[in-house]
Coordinates of C-alpha atoms in Angstrom, one line a residue:
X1 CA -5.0 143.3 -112.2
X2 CA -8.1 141.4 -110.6
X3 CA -6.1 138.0 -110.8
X4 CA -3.3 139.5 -109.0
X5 CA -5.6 141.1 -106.4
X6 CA -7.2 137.3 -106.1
X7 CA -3.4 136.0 -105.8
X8 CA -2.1 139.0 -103.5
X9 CA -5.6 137.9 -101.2
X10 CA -4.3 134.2 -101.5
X11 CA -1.0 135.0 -100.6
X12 CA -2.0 136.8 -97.2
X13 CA -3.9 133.8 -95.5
X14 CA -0.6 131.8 -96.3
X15 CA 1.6 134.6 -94.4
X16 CA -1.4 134.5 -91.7
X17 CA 0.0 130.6 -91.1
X18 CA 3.7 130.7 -91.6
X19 CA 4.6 131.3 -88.6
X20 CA 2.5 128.3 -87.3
X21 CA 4.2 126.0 -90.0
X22 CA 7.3 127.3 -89.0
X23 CA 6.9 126.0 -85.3
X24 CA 5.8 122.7 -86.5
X25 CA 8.2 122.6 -88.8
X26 CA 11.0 123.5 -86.2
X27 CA 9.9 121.9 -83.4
X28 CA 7.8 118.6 -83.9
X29 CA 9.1 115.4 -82.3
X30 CA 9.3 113.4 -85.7
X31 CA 12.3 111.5 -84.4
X32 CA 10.2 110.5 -81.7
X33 CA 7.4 109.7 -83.9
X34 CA 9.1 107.7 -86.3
X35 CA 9.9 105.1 -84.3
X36 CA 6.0 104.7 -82.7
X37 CA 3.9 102.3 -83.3
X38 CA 1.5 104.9 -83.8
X39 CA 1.9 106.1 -86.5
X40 CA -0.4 104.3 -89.1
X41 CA 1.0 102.6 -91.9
X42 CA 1.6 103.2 -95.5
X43 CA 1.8 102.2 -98.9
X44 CA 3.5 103.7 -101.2
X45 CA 2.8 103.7 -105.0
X46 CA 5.5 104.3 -107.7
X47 CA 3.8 104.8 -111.3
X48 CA 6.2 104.0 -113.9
X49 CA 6.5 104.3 -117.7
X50 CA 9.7 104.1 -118.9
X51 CA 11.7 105.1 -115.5
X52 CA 14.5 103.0 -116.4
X53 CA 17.4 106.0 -115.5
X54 CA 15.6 106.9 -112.7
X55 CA 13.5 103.9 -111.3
X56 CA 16.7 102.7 -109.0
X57 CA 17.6 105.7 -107.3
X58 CA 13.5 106.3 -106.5
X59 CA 13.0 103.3 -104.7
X60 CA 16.4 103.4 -102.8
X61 CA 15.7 106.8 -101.7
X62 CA 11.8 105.0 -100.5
X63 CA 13.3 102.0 -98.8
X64 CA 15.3 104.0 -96.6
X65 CA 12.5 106.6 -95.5
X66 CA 12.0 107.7 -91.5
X67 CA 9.4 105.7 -91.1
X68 CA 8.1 102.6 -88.8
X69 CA 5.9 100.8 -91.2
X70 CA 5.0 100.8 -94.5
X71 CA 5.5 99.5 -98.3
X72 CA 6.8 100.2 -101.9
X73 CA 4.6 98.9 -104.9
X74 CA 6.2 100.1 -107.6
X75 CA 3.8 99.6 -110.7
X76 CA 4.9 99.2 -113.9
X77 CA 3.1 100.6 -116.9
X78 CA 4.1 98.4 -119.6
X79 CA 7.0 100.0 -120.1
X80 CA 8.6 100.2 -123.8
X81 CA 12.1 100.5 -121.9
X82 CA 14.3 98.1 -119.4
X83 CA 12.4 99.6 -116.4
X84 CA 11.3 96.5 -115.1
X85 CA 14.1 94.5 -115.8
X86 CA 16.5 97.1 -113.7
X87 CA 14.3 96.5 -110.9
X88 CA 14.7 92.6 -111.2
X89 CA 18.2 92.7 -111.7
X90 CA 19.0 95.2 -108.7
X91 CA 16.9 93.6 -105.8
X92 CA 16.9 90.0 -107.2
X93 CA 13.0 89.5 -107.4
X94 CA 11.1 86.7 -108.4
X95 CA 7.7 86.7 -109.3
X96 CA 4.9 85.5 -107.0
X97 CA 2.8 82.5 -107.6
X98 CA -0.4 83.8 -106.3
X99 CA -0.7 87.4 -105.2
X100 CA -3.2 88.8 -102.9
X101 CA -4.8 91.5 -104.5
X102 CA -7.2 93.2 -101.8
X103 CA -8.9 96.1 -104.2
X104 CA -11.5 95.4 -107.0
X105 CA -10.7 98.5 -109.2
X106 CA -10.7 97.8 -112.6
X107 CA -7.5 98.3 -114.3
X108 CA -5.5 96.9 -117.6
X109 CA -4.3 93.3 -117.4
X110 CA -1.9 92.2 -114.6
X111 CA 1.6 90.3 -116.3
X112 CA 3.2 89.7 -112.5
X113 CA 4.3 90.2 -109.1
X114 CA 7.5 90.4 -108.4
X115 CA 8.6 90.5 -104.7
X116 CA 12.3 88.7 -102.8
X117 CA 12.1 88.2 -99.5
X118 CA 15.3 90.3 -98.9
X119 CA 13.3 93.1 -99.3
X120 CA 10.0 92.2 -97.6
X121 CA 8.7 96.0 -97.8
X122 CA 9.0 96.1 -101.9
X123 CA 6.6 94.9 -104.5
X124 CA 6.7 95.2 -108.0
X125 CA 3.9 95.0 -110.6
X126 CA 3.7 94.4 -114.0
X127 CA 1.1 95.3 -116.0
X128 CA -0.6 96.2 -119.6
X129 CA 0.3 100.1 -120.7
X130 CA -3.2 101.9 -119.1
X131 CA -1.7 105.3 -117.9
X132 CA -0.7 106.8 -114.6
X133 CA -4.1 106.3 -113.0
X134 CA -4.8 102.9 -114.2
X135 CA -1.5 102.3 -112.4
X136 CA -2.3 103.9 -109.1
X137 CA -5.8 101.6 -109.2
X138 CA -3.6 98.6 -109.9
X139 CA -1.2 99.6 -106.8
X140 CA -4.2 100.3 -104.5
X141 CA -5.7 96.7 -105.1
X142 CA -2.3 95.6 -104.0
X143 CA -2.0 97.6 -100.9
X144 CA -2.5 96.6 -97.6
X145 CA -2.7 99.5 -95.6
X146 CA -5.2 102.2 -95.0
X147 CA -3.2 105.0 -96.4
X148 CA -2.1 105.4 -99.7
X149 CA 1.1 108.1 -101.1
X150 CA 1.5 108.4 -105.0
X151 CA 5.2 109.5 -106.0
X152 CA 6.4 109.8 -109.1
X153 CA 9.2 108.0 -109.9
X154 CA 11.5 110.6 -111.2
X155 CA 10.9 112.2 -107.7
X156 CA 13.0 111.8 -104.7
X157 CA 11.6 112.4 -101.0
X158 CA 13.5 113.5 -97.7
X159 CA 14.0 111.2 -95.5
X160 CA 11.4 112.6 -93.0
X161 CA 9.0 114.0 -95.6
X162 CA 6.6 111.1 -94.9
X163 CA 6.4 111.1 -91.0
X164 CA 5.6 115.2 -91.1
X165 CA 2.8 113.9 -93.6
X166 CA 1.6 111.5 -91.1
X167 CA 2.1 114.1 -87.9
X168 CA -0.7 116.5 -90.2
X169 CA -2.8 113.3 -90.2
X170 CA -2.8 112.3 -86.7
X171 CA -3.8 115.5 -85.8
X172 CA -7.3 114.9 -87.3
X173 CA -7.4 111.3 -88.7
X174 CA -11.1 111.1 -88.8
X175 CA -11.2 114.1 -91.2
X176 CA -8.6 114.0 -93.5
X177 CA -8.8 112.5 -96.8
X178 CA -5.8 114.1 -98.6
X179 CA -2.6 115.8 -98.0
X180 CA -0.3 117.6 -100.7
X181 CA 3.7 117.8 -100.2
X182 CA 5.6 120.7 -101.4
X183 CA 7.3 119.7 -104.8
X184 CA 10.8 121.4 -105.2
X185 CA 13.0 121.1 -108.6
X186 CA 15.9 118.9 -107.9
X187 CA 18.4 119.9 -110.9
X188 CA 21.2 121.2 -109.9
X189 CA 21.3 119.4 -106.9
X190 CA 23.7 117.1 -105.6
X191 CA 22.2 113.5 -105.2
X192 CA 23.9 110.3 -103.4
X193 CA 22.5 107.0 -102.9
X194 CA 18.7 108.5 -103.4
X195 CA 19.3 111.7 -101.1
X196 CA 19.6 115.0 -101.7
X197 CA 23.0 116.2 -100.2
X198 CA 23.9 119.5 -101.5
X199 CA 20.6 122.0 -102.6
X200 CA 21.6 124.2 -105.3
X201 CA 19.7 126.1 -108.2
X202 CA 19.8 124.4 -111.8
X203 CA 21.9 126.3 -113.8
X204 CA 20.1 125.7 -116.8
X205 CA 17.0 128.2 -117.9
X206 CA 13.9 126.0 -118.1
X207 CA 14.8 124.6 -115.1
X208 CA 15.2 127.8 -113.1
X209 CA 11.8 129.5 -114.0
X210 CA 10.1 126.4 -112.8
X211 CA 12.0 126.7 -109.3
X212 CA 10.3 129.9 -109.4
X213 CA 7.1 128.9 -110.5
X214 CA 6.8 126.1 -108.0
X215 CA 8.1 127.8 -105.1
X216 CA 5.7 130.2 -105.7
X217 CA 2.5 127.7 -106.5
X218 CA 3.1 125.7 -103.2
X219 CA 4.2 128.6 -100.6
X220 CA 2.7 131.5 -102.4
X221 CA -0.9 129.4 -103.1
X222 CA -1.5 126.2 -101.7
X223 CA -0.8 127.3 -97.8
X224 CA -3.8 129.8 -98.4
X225 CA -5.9 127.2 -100.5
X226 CA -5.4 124.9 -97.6
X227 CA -6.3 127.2 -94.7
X228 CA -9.6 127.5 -96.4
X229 CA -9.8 124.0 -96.9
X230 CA -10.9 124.7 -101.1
X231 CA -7.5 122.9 -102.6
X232 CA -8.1 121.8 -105.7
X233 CA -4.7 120.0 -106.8
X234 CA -3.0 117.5 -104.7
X235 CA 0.5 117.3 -106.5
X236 CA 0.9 114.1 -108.7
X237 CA 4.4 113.7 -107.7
X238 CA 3.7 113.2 -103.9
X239 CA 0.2 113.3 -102.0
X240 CA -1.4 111.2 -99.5
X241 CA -4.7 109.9 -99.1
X242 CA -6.8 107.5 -97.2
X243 CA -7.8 104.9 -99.0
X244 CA -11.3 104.1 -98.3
X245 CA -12.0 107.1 -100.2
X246 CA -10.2 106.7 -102.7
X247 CA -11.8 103.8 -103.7
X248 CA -15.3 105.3 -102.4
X249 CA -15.1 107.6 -105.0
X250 CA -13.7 105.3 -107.7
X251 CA -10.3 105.3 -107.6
X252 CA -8.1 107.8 -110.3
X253 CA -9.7 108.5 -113.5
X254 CA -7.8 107.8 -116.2
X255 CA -8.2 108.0 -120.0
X256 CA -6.8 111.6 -119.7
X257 CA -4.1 113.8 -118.2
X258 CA -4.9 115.3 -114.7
X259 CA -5.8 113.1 -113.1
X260 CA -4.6 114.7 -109.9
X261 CA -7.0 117.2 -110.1
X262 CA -9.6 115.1 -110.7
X263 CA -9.2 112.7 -107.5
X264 CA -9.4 116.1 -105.6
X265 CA -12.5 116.8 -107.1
X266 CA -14.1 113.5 -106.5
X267 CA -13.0 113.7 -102.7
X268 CA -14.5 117.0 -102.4
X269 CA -18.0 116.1 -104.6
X270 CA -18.0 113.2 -102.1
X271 CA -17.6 114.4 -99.0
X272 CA -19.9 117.5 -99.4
X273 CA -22.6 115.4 -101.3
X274 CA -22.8 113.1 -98.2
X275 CA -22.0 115.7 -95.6
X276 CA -19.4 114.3 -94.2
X277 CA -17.0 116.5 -92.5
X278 CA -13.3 116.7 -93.8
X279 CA -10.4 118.5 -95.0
X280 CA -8.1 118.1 -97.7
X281 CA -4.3 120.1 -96.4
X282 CA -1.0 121.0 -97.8
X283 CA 2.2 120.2 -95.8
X284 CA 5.2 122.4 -97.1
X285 CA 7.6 121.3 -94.7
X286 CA 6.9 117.2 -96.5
X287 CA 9.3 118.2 -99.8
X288 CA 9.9 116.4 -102.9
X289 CA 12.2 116.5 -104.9
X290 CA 12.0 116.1 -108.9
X291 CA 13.1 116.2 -112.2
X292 CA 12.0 119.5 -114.0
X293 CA 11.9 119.3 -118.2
X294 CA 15.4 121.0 -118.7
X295 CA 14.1 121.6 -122.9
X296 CA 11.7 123.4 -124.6
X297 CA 10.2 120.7 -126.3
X298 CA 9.4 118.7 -123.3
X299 CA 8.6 122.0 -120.8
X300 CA 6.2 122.7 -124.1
X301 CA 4.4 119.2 -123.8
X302 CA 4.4 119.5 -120.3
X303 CA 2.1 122.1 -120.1
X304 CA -0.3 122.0 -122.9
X305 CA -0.7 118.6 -120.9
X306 CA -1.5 120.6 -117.6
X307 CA -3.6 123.1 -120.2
X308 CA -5.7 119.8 -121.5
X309 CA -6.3 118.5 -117.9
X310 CA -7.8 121.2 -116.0
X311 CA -9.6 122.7 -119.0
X312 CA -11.5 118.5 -119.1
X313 CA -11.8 118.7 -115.3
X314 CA -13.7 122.2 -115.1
X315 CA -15.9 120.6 -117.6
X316 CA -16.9 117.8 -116.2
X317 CA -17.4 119.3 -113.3
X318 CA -19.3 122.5 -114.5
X319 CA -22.2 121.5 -112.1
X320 CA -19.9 122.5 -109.4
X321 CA -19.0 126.2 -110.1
X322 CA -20.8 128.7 -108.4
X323 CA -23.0 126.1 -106.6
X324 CA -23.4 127.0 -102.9
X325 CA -23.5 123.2 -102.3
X326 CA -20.2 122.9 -102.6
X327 CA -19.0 125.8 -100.0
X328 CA -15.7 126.8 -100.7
X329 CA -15.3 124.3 -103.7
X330 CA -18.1 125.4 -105.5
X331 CA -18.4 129.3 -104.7
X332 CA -14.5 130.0 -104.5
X333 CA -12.0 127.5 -105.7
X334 CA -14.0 126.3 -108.6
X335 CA -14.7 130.0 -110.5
X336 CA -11.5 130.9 -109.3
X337 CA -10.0 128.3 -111.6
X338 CA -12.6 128.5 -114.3
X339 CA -12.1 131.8 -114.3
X340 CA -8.6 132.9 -113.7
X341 CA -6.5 129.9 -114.5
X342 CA -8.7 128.5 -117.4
X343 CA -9.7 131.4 -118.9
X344 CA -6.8 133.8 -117.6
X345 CA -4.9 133.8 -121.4
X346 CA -7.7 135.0 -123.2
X347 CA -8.6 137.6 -120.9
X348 CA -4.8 138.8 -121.3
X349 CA -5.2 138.4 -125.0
X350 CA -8.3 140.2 -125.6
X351 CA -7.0 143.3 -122.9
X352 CA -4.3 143.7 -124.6
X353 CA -5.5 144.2 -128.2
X354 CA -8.5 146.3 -126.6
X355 CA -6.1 148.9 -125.0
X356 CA -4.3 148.6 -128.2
X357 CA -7.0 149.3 -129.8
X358 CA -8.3 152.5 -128.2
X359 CA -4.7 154.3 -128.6
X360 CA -5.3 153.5 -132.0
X361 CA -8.6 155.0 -131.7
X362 CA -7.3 158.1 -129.9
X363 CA -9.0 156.7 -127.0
X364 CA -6.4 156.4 -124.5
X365 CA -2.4 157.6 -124.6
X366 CA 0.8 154.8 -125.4
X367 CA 1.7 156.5 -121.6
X368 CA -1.4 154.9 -120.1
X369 CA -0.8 151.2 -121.8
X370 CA 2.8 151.8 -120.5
X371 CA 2.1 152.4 -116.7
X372 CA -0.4 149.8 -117.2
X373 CA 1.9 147.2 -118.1
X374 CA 4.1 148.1 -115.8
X375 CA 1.8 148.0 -113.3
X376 CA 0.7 144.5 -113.7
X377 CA 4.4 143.4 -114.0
X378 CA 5.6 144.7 -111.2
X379 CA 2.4 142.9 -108.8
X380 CA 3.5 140.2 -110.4
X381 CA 6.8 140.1 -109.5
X382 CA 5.6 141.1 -106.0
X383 CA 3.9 137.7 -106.0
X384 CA 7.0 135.7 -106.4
X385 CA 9.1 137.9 -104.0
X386 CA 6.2 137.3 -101.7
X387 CA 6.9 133.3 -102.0
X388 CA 10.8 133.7 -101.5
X389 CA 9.8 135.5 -98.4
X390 CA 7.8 132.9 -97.4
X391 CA 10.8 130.1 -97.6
X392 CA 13.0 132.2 -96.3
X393 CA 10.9 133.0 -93.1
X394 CA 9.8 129.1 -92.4
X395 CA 12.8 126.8 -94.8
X396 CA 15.5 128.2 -95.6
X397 CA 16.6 125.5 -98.3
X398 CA 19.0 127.4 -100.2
X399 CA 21.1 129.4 -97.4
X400 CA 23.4 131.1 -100.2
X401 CA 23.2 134.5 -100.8
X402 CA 23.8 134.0 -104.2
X403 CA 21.1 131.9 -104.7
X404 CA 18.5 134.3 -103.4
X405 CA 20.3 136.9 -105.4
X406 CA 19.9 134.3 -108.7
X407 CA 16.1 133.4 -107.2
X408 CA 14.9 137.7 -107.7
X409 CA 16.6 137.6 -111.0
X410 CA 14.7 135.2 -112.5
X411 CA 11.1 136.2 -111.0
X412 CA 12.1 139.3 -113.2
X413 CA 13.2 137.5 -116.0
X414 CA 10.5 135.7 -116.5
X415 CA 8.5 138.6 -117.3
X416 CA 10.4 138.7 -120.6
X417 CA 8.8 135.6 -122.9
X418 CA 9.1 132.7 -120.3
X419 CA 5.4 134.3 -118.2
X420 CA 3.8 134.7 -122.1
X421 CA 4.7 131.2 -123.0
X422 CA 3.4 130.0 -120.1
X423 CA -0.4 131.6 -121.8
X424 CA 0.6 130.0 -125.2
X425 CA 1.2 126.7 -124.1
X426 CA -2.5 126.8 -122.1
X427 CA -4.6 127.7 -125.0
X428 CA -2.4 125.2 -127.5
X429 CA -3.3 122.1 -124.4
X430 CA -6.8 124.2 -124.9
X431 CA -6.8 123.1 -128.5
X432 CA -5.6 119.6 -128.0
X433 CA -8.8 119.0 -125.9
X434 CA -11.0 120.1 -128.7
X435 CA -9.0 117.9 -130.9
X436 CA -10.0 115.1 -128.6
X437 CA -5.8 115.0 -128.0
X438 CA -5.6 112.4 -124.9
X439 CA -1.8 111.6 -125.4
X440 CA 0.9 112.1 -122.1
X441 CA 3.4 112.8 -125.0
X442 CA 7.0 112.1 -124.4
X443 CA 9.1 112.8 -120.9
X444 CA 12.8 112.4 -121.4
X445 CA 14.5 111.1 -118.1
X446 CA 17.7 112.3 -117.3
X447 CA 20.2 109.6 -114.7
X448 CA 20.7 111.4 -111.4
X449 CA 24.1 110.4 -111.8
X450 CA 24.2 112.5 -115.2
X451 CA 22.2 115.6 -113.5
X452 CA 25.0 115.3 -111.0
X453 CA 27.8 115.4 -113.7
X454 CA 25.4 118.4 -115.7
X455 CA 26.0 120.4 -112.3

């Protein structure tokens, strides 16, 4: 009941600001601004291992973003798959004789550049298998601009999702370091030439609960997070970031999963430990659009992944928690997670078994465990309608009444098995850590072309 409090507490600050994201989101001259000279410039960076379904339609989608200046380096990771050889075939690119690399980050062994003068804006590098953040280190030693955006490349973005990034940034360029986009699941949707055309609801299970999950992470949490400037997550799949601080603080960790986490917590560490003032936002009107795991097996590795990465980042960063230091990081955000995202299956577990335990000890009635059940089920499923309201009040994305209707279902459903799964699979990434487990495990990509056929 006390992490639904937290979450109901969380929720309010992101009502408090919907209206004002709805205004910006409504109203903002981003036509205007994309054609300015402005806005600053970016390069984007495209980690890929094994993208080789997937790869074309991501870069397409980036070549033809809103946007008045900026790059593609896609990077890739030694891929076991054609990945790089799509990419050569499709925009004809030869590789470079002597690339400029800017950065001094060290990463694995470069193979190539590859680059065609076609497409001035796109670069593409080879490397030696290191893992998503040795990738993003080699990109940033490509770039040549002074902001950096990491986008996964089974993720597709609308075509104005970067200038509303930027517009958050110009507002306050001197003080922020870091700004998440909203992450939306994309089966079920209709894509054409790298767009989303048609938004629709997958029609497969997994899928679903994770529209729901999401939509409820990103509206129902991260607008409050971000209001009191203590995010702690900066969504892998699209962020952006200044780069002189990225590489201040050491570029992405690698060697394990999450490290987008842990590039949050650096930035915050940083900027705190030398008192510099900043803030770290979420922008929910920049969406991406990605590829959920649409099977068990993959959802499963998925998330003992997530499980393994946050349980190594609160550890490293232990220092952190409760440390008035760290303001809003160290007193709020930091126990919060430790706490009641760490922690939050075994507190289930044990209450459980210990209100089990005293009916069994004639302590308390079956009545009482019932009502309190249902008690924490329905707040629960408050939380998530609390999220649709909050996309229905500022977005608006899926306009059908059905799909609203499909939307309530689910946040119910998920009550029965998919919510206690979601506890499992944390405490078996839990165990993966203590068995020094660092893998990524396997991510079957599906064509957007066959997810179009699928819907």
């Amino acid at each position: 009941m006390l992490v639904n409090a937290l979450y109901f507490a969380i929720m309010l600050f992101s009502f408090g600001h919907i209206r004002n994201i709805y205004r910006r989101a409504a109203f903002s001259q981003y036509n205007t601004l994309s054609g300015s000279e402005l806005v600053p410039p970016v390069s984007l960076l495209v980690p890929s291992y094994n993208e080789e379904l997937t790869i074309i339609e991501n870069v397409r989608c980036l070549m033809t973003l809103n946007y008045p200046s900026y790059e593609v380096i896609v990077i890739n990771d030694g891929s076991a798959d054609r990945t790089l050889e799509v990419l050569i075939e499709e925009y004809e690119l030869v590789r470079l004789v002597n690339p400029e690399f800017r950065g001094t980050i060290p990463t694995q062994s470069i193979r190539g550049v590859y680059h065609n003068d076609k497409y001035p804006h796109l670069l593409v590098i080879d490397k030696e298998n290191g893992g998503k953040a040795d990738s993003l280190n080699a990109g940033i030693n490509l770039s040549q601009y002074p902001l950096i955006s990491s986008i996964d490349a089974d993720s597709l973005l609308e075509k104005d999702a970067l200038i509303r990034m930027a517009r958050m940034y110009m507002e306050n360029p001197e003080e922020t370091v870091a700004i998440g986009g909203d992450v939306r699941i994309a089966n079920g949707c209709t894509i054409e030439n790298g767009t989303v055309k048609e938004v629709s609801l997958p029609r497969q299970m997994w899928p679903m609960f994770q529209s729901i999950e999401y939509l409820k992470a990103f509206l129902g949490g991260r607008i409050g997070w971000s209001r009191m400037n203590g995010l702690i997550i900066v969504s892998g799949a699209f962020g952006l970031f200044r780069k002189d601080y990225v590489i201040a603080v050491g570029g992405y960790r690698g060697g394990y999963p999450g490290e987008d986490m842990n590039i949050i917590i650096k930035l915050h560490r940083y900027m705190l430990e030398n008192k510099l003032k900043y803030r770290i936002a979420f922008c929910p009107e920049a969406v991406c659009w990605t590829q959920a795991p649409d099977s068990y097996h993959i959802l499963s590795n998925q998330r003992k992944r997530w499980g393994r990465g946050n349980l190594k980042n609160m550890i490293e960063n232990k220092d952190m928690v409760f440390n008035p230091r760290y303001k809003i990081m160290g007193l709020l955000t930091m126990p919060y997670n430790v706490i009641f995202e760490a922690l939050n299956p075994y507190f289930k577990i044990t209450g459980l078994l210990a209100l089990i335990g005293y009916v069994m000890m004639d302590m308390t009635h079956w009545h009482v465990l019932l009502v309190f059940g249902l008690v924490n089920v329905l707040s629960g499923y408050l939380l998530s309608v609390g999220a649709l309201l909050l996309e229905e009040m500022a977005f608006r994305r899926y306009p059908k009444l059905s799909d609203l209707s499909k939307m309530l279902l689910f946040s119910a459903l998920k009550f029965l098995g998919y919510h206690q799964l979601g506890g499992l699979w944390r405490i078996q990434g839990h165990i993966q850590y203590l068995q020094n487990n660092n893998t990524w495990g396997t991510m079957t990509r599906q064509s957007w072309k066959d997810k179009n056929t699928a819907a």
